[in-house]
Amino acid sequence: MLRNSATPRSRHKNRKRNNPTRKAGFCSNVVGMKALTSSAMLLASVLLILNGFLITSTHSEEEEPIEDNNSYVLDKDLPKFGEPIQNLTVAVGREAVLICVIDNLQTYKVAWLRVDTQTILTIQTHVITKNHRMTITHVEGRKWVLRIKDVKESDKGWYMCQVNTDPMRNQIGFLNVVVPPNILDYPTSTDMVVREGSNVTLKCAASGSPPPIIIWRREGNEPISSDASSHNTSTFSIPRVNRLDMGAYLCIASNGIPPSVSKRVMLIVHFSPMIWIQDQLVGAALGQRLTLECNSEAFPRSINYWMKNDTIITQGKRFEPSTHEASNYKVVMKLTIKEVDIGDFGTYKCVVKNSLGETDGSIKVYHIPSTTTTPTSPPTTTSLPTTTDYPYRKNYKNKIYRPIDEYSPSSKILLGDNGDQWSIDLSKDKERYRENSATLEDQREKEAFVDNDTNSNARSTSHLNFKDLNLLLALLMMFHLR
């Protein structure tokens, strides 16, 4: 606390009440300090402060009573605070600025103090503390600005602006220092390697002001196991871990002061190999290109290869083995037979090994015979050209119409009275006729009404021969009459 070293009695007896030195509470030795250099003056001021400025003056019981009308300067003539000191919230590493506004200071002195440690920081424009991060400036004749650069968390607390009047006048302000979250290396978990089926606990510790909130997430927003404990605490547990839980987990700490921070913890799950095969029986023809496929899971990473007849298959002219990593523990194995030969039929094995075990799967390749077909072509037929088309009507009852070989020696071509051409087959085993102007397709469409009775067919055939002869005679007579 700043106290005036002069007692009320001495001020009452002193006729020179307007002496500025007495008003400031300094002893008479201050006058001699004007001859000192600036550095010596500063040292002397500190000594005076330590020896008298901070000591509370006491009154003797034998001292004369002081008259009320002469004891103190009127209150309106004393310094006054123009405005309160604003409380500040500053992030660590930034600059804090505390402003004390004083009106009517006259020749009184202003000091900044740290309340919790009772440390004098500045007097007037001189920095008393050894903290090189603090500076004091006097601005606009009424503002005393205390600046603290590169604020540390230890700077948090109450600060006092004090004027050495009697009684002393002061006001205080609070500096709140906020600290972004920081994840501590210990006891935060590091990368973990566990066996499948065991229990896992991940820990994350973080500091900051205000205290940070911690949440757990999987990298890539993959789902977290439903059996896991709450992932909004510093401790995260997974019972009976399995291969699906393997991957990177993020511990994220935030307290509203940017930036939020995170730490990546890798969870590695070890398990013995497993294989599954979609098609265990595959057929192929000779000369065909064939690909066999196996899917495996294992961690640590496995050794994968193909075998046939207890012999490992390697890259060559006939075979092309390959592997593709679908994930950090999934592998797709493929074996391509470039051109299937008779010796390639049989059983193939895909084998998977790692440090925890070995397994294999079988695929059987069997022979599919190739089928060949001989193409057939329809018989070639010809027809005589005609320039005029006429309506054509026939009775198809009990008749079968079939293609006529126009160049057969048993068939004859006749010309009717209306210009139509007729081809008549007079052979005994082929009783049929066709209009030459009709195409082969038209003739094929004229199929119908085959009588299943043999005797009826015979009578129909005899009747057909008789009608054909009558028709032939009629055509000859008509031609002769013309």
JSON list of N, CA and C in Angstrom, two decimals, residues 239-309:
[
{"chain": "A", "resi": 239, "resn": "PRO", "atom": "N", "xyz": [-14.51, -53.22, -25.05]},
{"chain": "A", "resi": 239, "resn": "PRO", "atom": "CA", "xyz": [-14.41, -54.61, -24.59]},
{"chain": "A", "resi": 239, "resn": "PRO", "atom": "C", "xyz": [-14.40, -55.57, -25.77]},
{"chain": "A", "resi": 240, "resn": "ARG", "atom": "N", "xyz": [-13.65, -56.66, -25.65]},
{"chain": "A", "resi": 240, "resn": "ARG", "atom": "CA", "xyz": [-13.60, -57.72, -26.66]},
{"chain": "A", "resi": 240, "resn": "ARG", "atom": "C", "xyz": [-13.35, -57.13, -28.05]},
{"chain": "A", "resi": 241, "resn": "VAL", "atom": "N", "xyz": [-12.24, -56.50, -28.19]},
{"chain": "A", "resi": 241, "resn": "VAL", "atom": "CA", "xyz": [-11.92, -55.82, -29.45]},
{"chain": "A", "resi": 241, "resn": "VAL", "atom": "C", "xyz": [-11.80, -56.84, -30.58]},
{"chain": "A", "resi": 242, "resn": "ASN", "atom": "N", "xyz": [-12.21, -56.45, -31.79]},
{"chain": "A", "resi": 242, "resn": "ASN", "atom": "CA", "xyz": [-12.07, -57.32, -32.95]},
{"chain": "A", "resi": 242, "resn": "ASN", "atom": "C", "xyz": [-11.43, -56.55, -34.10]},
{"chain": "A", "resi": 243, "resn": "ARG", "atom": "N", "xyz": [-11.24, -57.24, -35.20]},
{"chain": "A", "resi": 243, "resn": "ARG", "atom": "CA", "xyz": [-10.52, -56.64, -36.34]},
{"chain": "A", "resi": 243, "resn": "ARG", "atom": "C", "xyz": [-11.22, -55.41, -36.91]},
{"chain": "A", "resi": 244, "resn": "LEU", "atom": "N", "xyz": [-12.55, -55.34, -36.74]},
{"chain": "A", "resi": 244, "resn": "LEU", "atom": "CA", "xyz": [-13.27, -54.17, -37.25]},
{"chain": "A", "resi": 244, "resn": "LEU", "atom": "C", "xyz": [-12.96, -52.92, -36.45]},
{"chain": "A", "resi": 245, "resn": "ASP", "atom": "N", "xyz": [-12.48, -53.09, -35.23]},
{"chain": "A", "resi": 245, "resn": "ASP", "atom": "CA", "xyz": [-12.11, -51.94, -34.39]},
{"chain": "A", "resi": 245, "resn": "ASP", "atom": "C", "xyz": [-10.71, -51.43, -34.70]},
{"chain": "A", "resi": 246, "resn": "MET", "atom": "N", "xyz": [-9.98, -52.13, -35.53]},
{"chain": "A", "resi": 246, "resn": "MET", "atom": "CA", "xyz": [-8.61, -51.74, -35.84]},
{"chain": "A", "resi": 246, "resn": "MET", "atom": "C", "xyz": [-8.60, -50.47, -36.68]},
{"chain": "A", "resi": 247, "resn": "GLY", "atom": "N", "xyz": [-7.69, -49.56, -36.33]},
{"chain": "A", "resi": 247, "resn": "GLY", "atom": "CA", "xyz": [-7.56, -48.32, -37.09]},
{"chain": "A", "resi": 247, "resn": "GLY", "atom": "C", "xyz": [-7.08, -47.19, -36.20]},
{"chain": "A", "resi": 248, "resn": "ALA", "atom": "N", "xyz": [-7.17, -45.96, -36.72]},
{"chain": "A", "resi": 248, "resn": "ALA", "atom": "CA", "xyz": [-6.69, -44.77, -36.02]},
{"chain": "A", "resi": 248, "resn": "ALA", "atom": "C", "xyz": [-7.84, -44.11, -35.26]},
{"chain": "A", "resi": 249, "resn": "TYR", "atom": "N", "xyz": [-7.56, -43.73, -34.03]},
{"chain": "A", "resi": 249, "resn": "TYR", "atom": "CA", "xyz": [-8.51, -43.01, -33.18]},
{"chain": "A", "resi": 249, "resn": "TYR", "atom": "C", "xyz": [-7.93, -41.64, -32.86]},
{"chain": "A", "resi": 250, "resn": "LEU", "atom": "N", "xyz": [-8.80, -40.62, -32.81]},
{"chain": "A", "resi": 250, "resn": "LEU", "atom": "CA", "xyz": [-8.38, -39.26, -32.55]},
{"chain": "A", "resi": 250, "resn": "LEU", "atom": "C", "xyz": [-8.90, -38.79, -31.20]},
{"chain": "A", "resi": 251, "resn": "CYS", "atom": "N", "xyz": [-7.99, -38.33, -30.35]},
{"chain": "A", "resi": 251, "resn": "CYS", "atom": "CA", "xyz": [-8.35, -37.66, -29.10]},
{"chain": "A", "resi": 251, "resn": "CYS", "atom": "C", "xyz": [-8.37, -36.17, -29.39]},
{"chain": "A", "resi": 252, "resn": "ILE", "atom": "N", "xyz": [-9.55, -35.53, -29.27]},
{"chain": "A", "resi": 252, "resn": "ILE", "atom": "CA", "xyz": [-9.72, -34.11, -29.62]},
{"chain": "A", "resi": 252, "resn": "ILE", "atom": "C", "xyz": [-10.03, -33.32, -28.35]},
{"chain": "A", "resi": 253, "resn": "ALA", "atom": "N", "xyz": [-9.22, -32.30, -28.06]},
{"chain": "A", "resi": 253, "resn": "ALA", "atom": "CA", "xyz": [-9.40, -31.45, -26.89]},
{"chain": "A", "resi": 253, "resn": "ALA", "atom": "C", "xyz": [-9.75, -30.03, -27.33]},
{"chain": "A", "resi": 254, "resn": "SER", "atom": "N", "xyz": [-10.77, -29.45, -26.71]},
{"chain": "A", "resi": 254, "resn": "SER", "atom": "CA", "xyz": [-11.20, -28.08, -27.04]},
{"chain": "A", "resi": 254, "resn": "SER", "atom": "C", "xyz": [-11.78, -27.42, -25.80]},
{"chain": "A", "resi": 255, "resn": "ASN", "atom": "N", "xyz": [-11.56, -26.11, -25.68]},
{"chain": "A", "resi": 255, "resn": "ASN", "atom": "CA", "xyz": [-12.12, -25.34, -24.55]},
{"chain": "A", "resi": 255, "resn": "ASN", "atom": "C", "xyz": [-12.66, -23.99, -24.98]},
{"chain": "A", "resi": 256, "resn": "GLY", "atom": "N", "xyz": [-12.93, -23.84, -26.27]},
{"chain": "A", "resi": 256, "resn": "GLY", "atom": "CA", "xyz": [-13.46, -22.57, -26.77]},
{"chain": "A", "resi": 256, "resn": "GLY", "atom": "C", "xyz": [-12.39, -21.57, -27.14]},
{"chain": "A", "resi": 257, "resn": "ILE", "atom": "N", "xyz": [-11.14, -21.87, -26.81]},
{"chain": "A", "resi": 257, "resn": "ILE", "atom": "CA", "xyz": [-10.02, -20.99, -27.17]},
{"chain": "A", "resi": 257, "resn": "ILE", "atom": "C", "xyz": [-9.28, -21.64, -28.32]},
{"chain": "A", "resi": 258, "resn": "PRO", "atom": "N", "xyz": [-9.33, -21.06, -29.50]},
{"chain": "A", "resi": 258, "resn": "PRO", "atom": "CA", "xyz": [-8.68, -21.71, -30.65]},
{"chain": "A", "resi": 258, "resn": "PRO", "atom": "C", "xyz": [-7.16, -21.68, -30.49]},
{"chain": "A", "resi": 259, "resn": "PRO", "atom": "N", "xyz": [-6.49, -22.69, -31.06]},
{"chain": "A", "resi": 259, "resn": "PRO", "atom": "CA", "xyz": [-7.09, -23.78, -31.84]},
{"chain": "A", "resi": 259, "resn": "PRO", "atom": "C", "xyz": [-7.33, -25.03, -30.98]},
{"chain": "A", "resi": 260, "resn": "SER", "atom": "N", "xyz": [-8.31, -25.84, -31.40]},
{"chain": "A", "resi": 260, "resn": "SER", "atom": "CA", "xyz": [-8.46, -27.16, -30.80]},
{"chain": "A", "resi": 260, "resn": "SER", "atom": "C", "xyz": [-7.31, -28.05, -31.25]},
{"chain": "A", "resi": 261, "resn": "VAL", "atom": "N", "xyz": [-6.97, -29.03, -30.43]},
{"chain": "A", "resi": 261, "resn": "VAL", "atom": "CA", "xyz": [-5.85, -29.90, -30.75]},
{"chain": "A", "resi": 261, "resn": "VAL", "atom": "C", "xyz": [-6.31, -31.36, -30.70]},
{"chain": "A", "resi": 262, "resn": "SER", "atom": "N", "xyz": [-5.58, -32.21, -31.37]},
{"chain": "A", "resi": 262, "resn": "SER", "atom": "CA", "xyz": [-5.92, -33.63, -31.39]},
{"chain": "A", "resi": 262, "resn": "SER", "atom": "C", "xyz": [-4.64, -34.45, -31.41]},
{"chain": "A", "resi": 263, "resn": "LYS", "atom": "N", "xyz": [-4.77, -35.70, -30.98]},
{"chain": "A", "resi": 263, "resn": "LYS", "atom": "CA", "xyz": [-3.67, -36.64, -31.05]},
{"chain": "A", "resi": 263, "resn": "LYS", "atom": "C", "xyz": [-4.19, -37.94, -31.65]},
{"chain": "A", "resi": 264, "resn": "ARG", "atom": "N", "xyz": [-3.39, -38.54, -32.52]},
{"chain": "A", "resi": 264, "resn": "ARG", "atom": "CA", "xyz": [-3.77, -39.76, -33.22]},
{"chain": "A", "resi": 264, "resn": "ARG", "atom": "C", "xyz": [-3.17, -40.97, -32.50]},
{"chain": "A", "resi": 265, "resn": "VAL", "atom": "N", "xyz": [-4.07, -41.89, -32.14]},
{"chain": "A", "resi": 265, "resn": "VAL", "atom": "CA", "xyz": [-3.65, -43.12, -31.47]},
{"chain": "A", "resi": 265, "resn": "VAL", "atom": "C", "xyz": [-4.05, -44.29, -32.37]},
{"chain": "A", "resi": 266, "resn": "MET", "atom": "N", "xyz": [-3.08, -45.10, -32.77]},
{"chain": "A", "resi": 266, "resn": "MET", "atom": "CA", "xyz": [-3.32, -46.23, -33.66]},
{"chain": "A", "resi": 266, "resn": "MET", "atom": "C", "xyz": [-3.58, -47.49, -32.84]},
{"chain": "A", "resi": 267, "resn": "LEU", "atom": "N", "xyz": [-4.72, -48.14, -33.11]},
{"chain": "A", "resi": 267, "resn": "LEU", "atom": "CA", "xyz": [-5.05, -49.40, -32.46]},
{"chain": "A", "resi": 267, "resn": "LEU", "atom": "C", "xyz": [-4.85, -50.53, -33.46]},
{"chain": "A", "resi": 268, "resn": "ILE", "atom": "N", "xyz": [-3.93, -51.44, -33.16]},
{"chain": "A", "resi": 268, "resn": "ILE", "atom": "CA", "xyz": [-3.58, -52.55, -34.05]},
{"chain": "A", "resi": 268, "resn": "ILE", "atom": "C", "xyz": [-4.06, -53.84, -33.41]},
{"chain": "A", "resi": 269, "resn": "VAL", "atom": "N", "xyz": [-4.85, -54.62, -34.16]},
{"chain": "A", "resi": 269, "resn": "VAL", "atom": "CA", "xyz": [-5.40, -55.87, -33.65]},
{"chain": "A", "resi": 269, "resn": "VAL", "atom": "C", "xyz": [-4.77, -57.03, -34.41]},
{"chain": "A", "resi": 270, "resn": "HIS", "atom": "N", "xyz": [-4.17, -57.97, -33.70]},
{"chain": "A", "resi": 270, "resn": "HIS", "atom": "CA", "xyz": [-3.54, -59.15, -34.31]},
{"chain": "A", "resi": 270, "resn": "HIS", "atom": "C", "xyz": [-4.51, -60.32, -34.28]},
{"chain": "A", "resi": 271, "resn": "PHE", "atom": "N", "xyz": [-4.57, -61.07, -35.39]},
{"chain": "A", "resi": 271, "resn": "PHE", "atom": "CA", "xyz": [-5.41, -62.27, -35.45]},
{"chain": "A", "resi": 271, "resn": "PHE", "atom": "C", "xyz": [-4.85, -63.20, -36.52]},
{"chain": "A", "resi": 272, "resn": "SER", "atom": "N", "xyz": [-5.16, -64.49, -36.39]},
{"chain": "A", "resi": 272, "resn": "SER", "atom": "CA", "xyz": [-4.66, -65.50, -37.33]},
{"chain": "A", "resi": 272, "resn": "SER", "atom": "C", "xyz": [-5.41, -65.44, -38.65]},
{"chain": "A", "resi": 273, "resn": "PRO", "atom": "N", "xyz": [-4.86, -66.03, -39.74]},
{"chain": "A", "resi": 273, "resn": "PRO", "atom": "CA", "xyz": [-5.46, -65.90, -41.07]},
{"chain": "A", "resi": 273, "resn": "PRO", "atom": "C", "xyz": [-6.82, -66.59, -41.19]},
{"chain": "A", "resi": 274, "resn": "MET", "atom": "N", "xyz": [-7.64, -66.02, -42.09]},
{"chain": "A", "resi": 274, "resn": "MET", "atom": "CA", "xyz": [-8.93, -66.60, -42.48]},
{"chain": "A", "resi": 274, "resn": "MET", "atom": "C", "xyz": [-9.07, -66.49, -43.99]},
{"chain": "A", "resi": 275, "resn": "ILE", "atom": "N", "xyz": [-9.80, -67.47, -44.60]},
{"chain": "A", "resi": 275, "resn": "ILE", "atom": "CA", "xyz": [-10.00, -67.48, -46.05]},
{"chain": "A", "resi": 275, "resn": "ILE", "atom": "C", "xyz": [-11.47, -67.77, -46.34]},
{"chain": "A", "resi": 276, "resn": "TRP", "atom": "N", "xyz": [-12.01, -67.11, -47.34]},
{"chain": "A", "resi": 276, "resn": "TRP", "atom": "CA", "xyz": [-13.31, -67.51, -47.88]},
{"chain": "A", "resi": 276, "resn": "TRP", "atom": "C", "xyz": [-13.27, -67.42, -49.40]},
{"chain": "A", "resi": 277, "resn": "ILE", "atom": "N", "xyz": [-13.97, -68.39, -50.03]},
{"chain": "A", "resi": 277, "resn": "ILE", "atom": "CA", "xyz": [-13.95, -68.55, -51.49]},
{"chain": "A", "resi": 277, "resn": "ILE", "atom": "C", "xyz": [-15.39, -68.51, -51.99]},
{"chain": "A", "resi": 278, "resn": "GLN", "atom": "N", "xyz": [-15.62, -67.69, -53.00]},
{"chain": "A", "resi": 278, "resn": "GLN", "atom": "CA", "xyz": [-16.97, -67.56, -53.52]},
{"chain": "A", "resi": 278, "resn": "GLN", "atom": "C", "xyz": [-17.35, -68.76, -54.40]},
{"chain": "A", "resi": 279, "resn": "ASP", "atom": "N", "xyz": [-16.47, -69.18, -55.31]},
{"chain": "A", "resi": 279, "resn": "ASP", "atom": "CA", "xyz": [-16.74, -70.30, -56.21]},
{"chain": "A", "resi": 279, "resn": "ASP", "atom": "C", "xyz": [-15.68, -71.37, -55.99]},
{"chain": "A", "resi": 280, "resn": "GLN", "atom": "N", "xyz": [-16.09, -72.49, -55.39]},
{"chain": "A", "resi": 280, "resn": "GLN", "atom": "CA", "xyz": [-15.15, -73.57, -55.14]},
{"chain": "A", "resi": 280, "resn": "GLN", "atom": "C", "xyz": [-15.14, -74.62, -56.23]},
{"chain": "A", "resi": 281, "resn": "LEU", "atom": "N", "xyz": [-16.07, -74.53, -57.17]},
{"chain": "A", "resi": 281, "resn": "LEU", "atom": "CA", "xyz": [-16.13, -75.45, -58.31]},
{"chain": "A", "resi": 281, "resn": "LEU", "atom": "C", "xyz": [-16.28, -74.62, -59.57]},
{"chain": "A", "resi": 282, "resn": "VAL", "atom": "N", "xyz": [-15.28, -74.69, -60.45]},
{"chain": "A", "resi": 282, "resn": "VAL", "atom": "CA", "xyz": [-15.24, -73.84, -61.65]},
{"chain": "A", "resi": 282, "resn": "VAL", "atom": "C", "xyz": [-15.02, -74.73, -62.86]},
{"chain": "A", "resi": 283, "resn": "GLY", "atom": "N", "xyz": [-15.85, -74.54, -63.90]},
{"chain": "A", "resi": 283, "resn": "GLY", "atom": "CA", "xyz": [-15.70, -75.27, -65.15]},
{"chain": "A", "resi": 283, "resn": "GLY", "atom": "C", "xyz": [-15.04, -74.43, -66.21]},
{"chain": "A", "resi": 284, "resn": "ALA", "atom": "N", "xyz": [-14.29, -75.09, -67.08]},
{"chain": "A", "resi": 284, "resn": "ALA", "atom": "CA", "xyz": [-13.58, -74.38, -68.15]},
{"chain": "A", "resi": 284, "resn": "ALA", "atom": "C", "xyz": [-13.40, -75.30, -69.34]},
{"chain": "A", "resi": 285, "resn": "ALA", "atom": "N", "xyz": [-13.37, -74.72, -70.53]},
{"chain": "A", "resi": 285, "resn": "ALA", "atom": "CA", "xyz": [-13.11, -75.46, -71.77]},
{"chain": "A", "resi": 285, "resn": "ALA", "atom": "C", "xyz": [-11.65, -75.31, -72.14]},
{"chain": "A", "resi": 286, "resn": "LEU", "atom": "N", "xyz": [-11.18, -76.20, -72.97]},
{"chain": "A", "resi": 286, "resn": "LEU", "atom": "CA", "xyz": [-9.79, -76.16, -73.42]},
{"chain": "A", "resi": 286, "resn": "LEU", "atom": "C", "xyz": [-9.55, -74.86, -74.19]},
{"chain": "A", "resi": 287, "resn": "GLY", "atom": "N", "xyz": [-8.41, -74.23, -73.90]},
{"chain": "A", "resi": 287, "resn": "GLY", "atom": "CA", "xyz": [-8.05, -72.99, -74.59]},
{"chain": "A", "resi": 287, "resn": "GLY", "atom": "C", "xyz": [-8.65, -71.76, -73.96]},
{"chain": "A", "resi": 288, "resn": "GLN", "atom": "N", "xyz": [-9.48, -71.91, -72.95]},
{"chain": "A", "resi": 288, "resn": "GLN", "atom": "CA", "xyz": [-10.14, -70.77, -72.33]},
{"chain": "A", "resi": 288, "resn": "GLN", "atom": "C", "xyz": [-9.19, -70.07, -71.36]},
{"chain": "A", "resi": 289, "resn": "ARG", "atom": "N", "xyz": [-9.35, -68.75, -71.18]},
{"chain": "A", "resi": 289, "resn": "ARG", "atom": "CA", "xyz": [-8.61, -67.99, -70.16]},
{"chain": "A", "resi": 289, "resn": "ARG", "atom": "C", "xyz": [-9.44, -68.00, -68.88]},
{"chain": "A", "resi": 290, "resn": "LEU", "atom": "N", "xyz": [-8.84, -68.43, -67.78]},
{"chain": "A", "resi": 290, "resn": "LEU", "atom": "CA", "xyz": [-9.59, -68.66, -66.55]},
{"chain": "A", "resi": 290, "resn": "LEU", "atom": "C", "xyz": [-8.88, -67.97, -65.38]},
{"chain": "A", "resi": 291, "resn": "THR", "atom": "N", "xyz": [-9.70, -67.34, -64.48]},
{"chain": "A", "resi": 291, "resn": "THR", "atom": "CA", "xyz": [-9.17, -66.67, -63.29]},
{"chain": "A", "resi": 291, "resn": "THR", "atom": "C", "xyz": [-9.84, -67.24, -62.04]},
{"chain": "A", "resi": 292, "resn": "LEU", "atom": "N", "xyz": [-9.02, -67.69, -61.09]},
{"chain": "A", "resi": 292, "resn": "LEU", "atom": "CA", "xyz": [-9.49, -68.19, -59.80]},
{"chain": "A", "resi": 292, "resn": "LEU", "atom": "C", "xyz": [-9.24, -67.12, -58.75]},
{"chain": "A", "resi": 293, "resn": "GLU", "atom": "N", "xyz": [-10.12, -67.06, -57.71]},
{"chain": "A", "resi": 293, "resn": "GLU", "atom": "CA", "xyz": [-10.04, -65.97, -56.74]},
{"chain": "A", "resi": 293, "resn": "GLU", "atom": "C", "xyz": [-10.27, -66.48, -55.32]},
{"chain": "A", "resi": 294, "resn": "CYS", "atom": "N", "xyz": [-9.44, -66.00, -54.37]},
{"chain": "A", "resi": 294, "resn": "CYS", "atom": "CA", "xyz": [-9.58, -66.26, -52.93]},
{"chain": "A", "resi": 294, "resn": "CYS", "atom": "C", "xyz": [-9.50, -64.93, -52.19]},
{"chain": "A", "resi": 295, "resn": "ASN", "atom": "N", "xyz": [-10.26, -64.80, -51.08]},
{"chain": "A", "resi": 295, "resn": "ASN", "atom": "CA", "xyz": [-10.22, -63.62, -50.22]},
{"chain": "A", "resi": 295, "resn": "ASN", "atom": "C", "xyz": [-9.69, -64.03, -48.85]},
{"chain": "A", "resi": 296, "resn": "SER", "atom": "N", "xyz": [-8.73, -63.27, -48.35]},
{"chain": "A", "resi": 296, "resn": "SER", "atom": "CA", "xyz": [-8.12, -63.63, -47.06]},
{"chain": "A", "resi": 296, "resn": "SER", "atom": "C", "xyz": [-8.07, -62.42, -46.15]},
{"chain": "A", "resi": 297, "resn": "GLU", "atom": "N", "xyz": [-8.03, -62.70, -44.82]},
{"chain": "A", "resi": 297, "resn": "GLU", "atom": "CA", "xyz": [-7.86, -61.68, -43.79]},
{"chain": "A", "resi": 297, "resn": "GLU", "atom": "C", "xyz": [-6.83, -62.18, -42.79]},
{"chain": "A", "resi": 298, "resn": "ALA", "atom": "N", "xyz": [-5.88, -61.32, -42.47]},
{"chain": "A", "resi": 298, "resn": "ALA", "atom": "CA", "xyz": [-4.84, -61.69, -41.50]},
{"chain": "A", "resi": 298, "resn": "ALA", "atom": "C", "xyz": [-4.08, -60.44, -41.08]},
{"chain": "A", "resi": 299, "resn": "PHE", "atom": "N", "xyz": [-3.67, -60.42, -39.81]},
{"chain": "A", "resi": 299, "resn": "PHE", "atom": "CA", "xyz": [-2.76, -59.38, -39.32]},
{"chain": "A", "resi": 299, "resn": "PHE", "atom": "C", "xyz": [-2.00, -59.92, -38.13]},
{"chain": "A", "resi": 300, "resn": "PRO", "atom": "N", "xyz": [-0.68, -59.82, -38.13]},
{"chain": "A", "resi": 300, "resn": "PRO", "atom": "CA", "xyz": [0.20, -59.10, -39.07]},
{"chain": "A", "resi": 300, "resn": "PRO", "atom": "C", "xyz": [0.03, -59.58, -40.52]},
{"chain": "A", "resi": 301, "resn": "ARG", "atom": "N", "xyz": [0.55, -58.80, -41.43]},
{"chain": "A", "resi": 301, "resn": "ARG", "atom": "CA", "xyz": [0.38, -59.08, -42.85]},
{"chain": "A", "resi": 301, "resn": "ARG", "atom": "C", "xyz": [0.86, -60.49, -43.18]},
{"chain": "A", "resi": 302, "resn": "SER", "atom": "N", "xyz": [0.15, -61.10, -44.10]},
{"chain": "A", "resi": 302, "resn": "SER", "atom": "CA", "xyz": [0.37, -62.52, -44.39]},
{"chain": "A", "resi": 302, "resn": "SER", "atom": "C", "xyz": [1.20, -62.73, -45.65]},
{"chain": "A", "resi": 303, "resn": "ILE", "atom": "N", "xyz": [1.67, -63.98, -45.79]},
{"chain": "A", "resi": 303, "resn": "ILE", "atom": "CA", "xyz": [2.30, -64.45, -47.03]},
{"chain": "A", "resi": 303, "resn": "ILE", "atom": "C", "xyz": [1.25, -65.24, -47.78]},
{"chain": "A", "resi": 304, "resn": "ASN", "atom": "N", "xyz": [1.02, -64.91, -49.05]},
{"chain": "A", "resi": 304, "resn": "ASN", "atom": "CA", "xyz": [-0.04, -65.52, -49.85]},
{"chain": "A", "resi": 304, "resn": "ASN", "atom": "C", "xyz": [0.55, -66.16, -51.10]},
{"chain": "A", "resi": 305, "resn": "TYR", "atom": "N", "xyz": [0.13, -67.41, -51.39]},
{"chain": "A", "resi": 305, "resn": "TYR", "atom": "CA", "xyz": [0.60, -68.07, -52.61]},
{"chain": "A", "resi": 305, "resn": "TYR", "atom": "C", "xyz": [-0.39, -69.17, -53.00]},
{"chain": "A", "resi": 306, "resn": "TRP", "atom": "N", "xyz": [-0.23, -69.68, -54.28]},
{"chain": "A", "resi": 306, "resn": "TRP", "atom": "CA", "xyz": [-1.10, -70.73, -54.84]},
{"chain": "A", "resi": 306, "resn": "TRP", "atom": "C", "xyz": [-0.29, -72.03, -54.98]},
{"chain": "A", "resi": 307, "resn": "MET", "atom": "N", "xyz": [-1.01, -73.15, -54.85]},
{"chain": "A", "resi": 307, "resn": "MET", "atom": "CA", "xyz": [-0.38, -74.47, -54.99]},
{"chain": "A", "resi": 307, "resn": "MET", "atom": "C", "xyz": [-1.28, -75.39, -55.82]},
{"chain": "A", "resi": 308, "resn": "LYS", "atom": "N", "xyz": [-0.62, -76.34, -56.53]},
{"chain": "A", "resi": 308, "resn": "LYS", "atom": "CA", "xyz": [-1.32, -77.42, -57.24]},
{"chain": "A", "resi": 308, "resn": "LYS", "atom": "C", "xyz": [-0.44, -78.66, -57.16]},
{"chain": "A", "resi": 309, "resn": "ASN", "atom": "N", "xyz": [-1.03, -79.72, -56.67]},
{"chain": "A", "resi": 309, "resn": "ASN", "atom": "CA", "xyz": [-0.29, -80.97, -56.49]},
{"chain": "A", "resi": 309, "resn": "ASN", "atom": "C", "xyz": [0.94, -80.76, -55.62]}
]
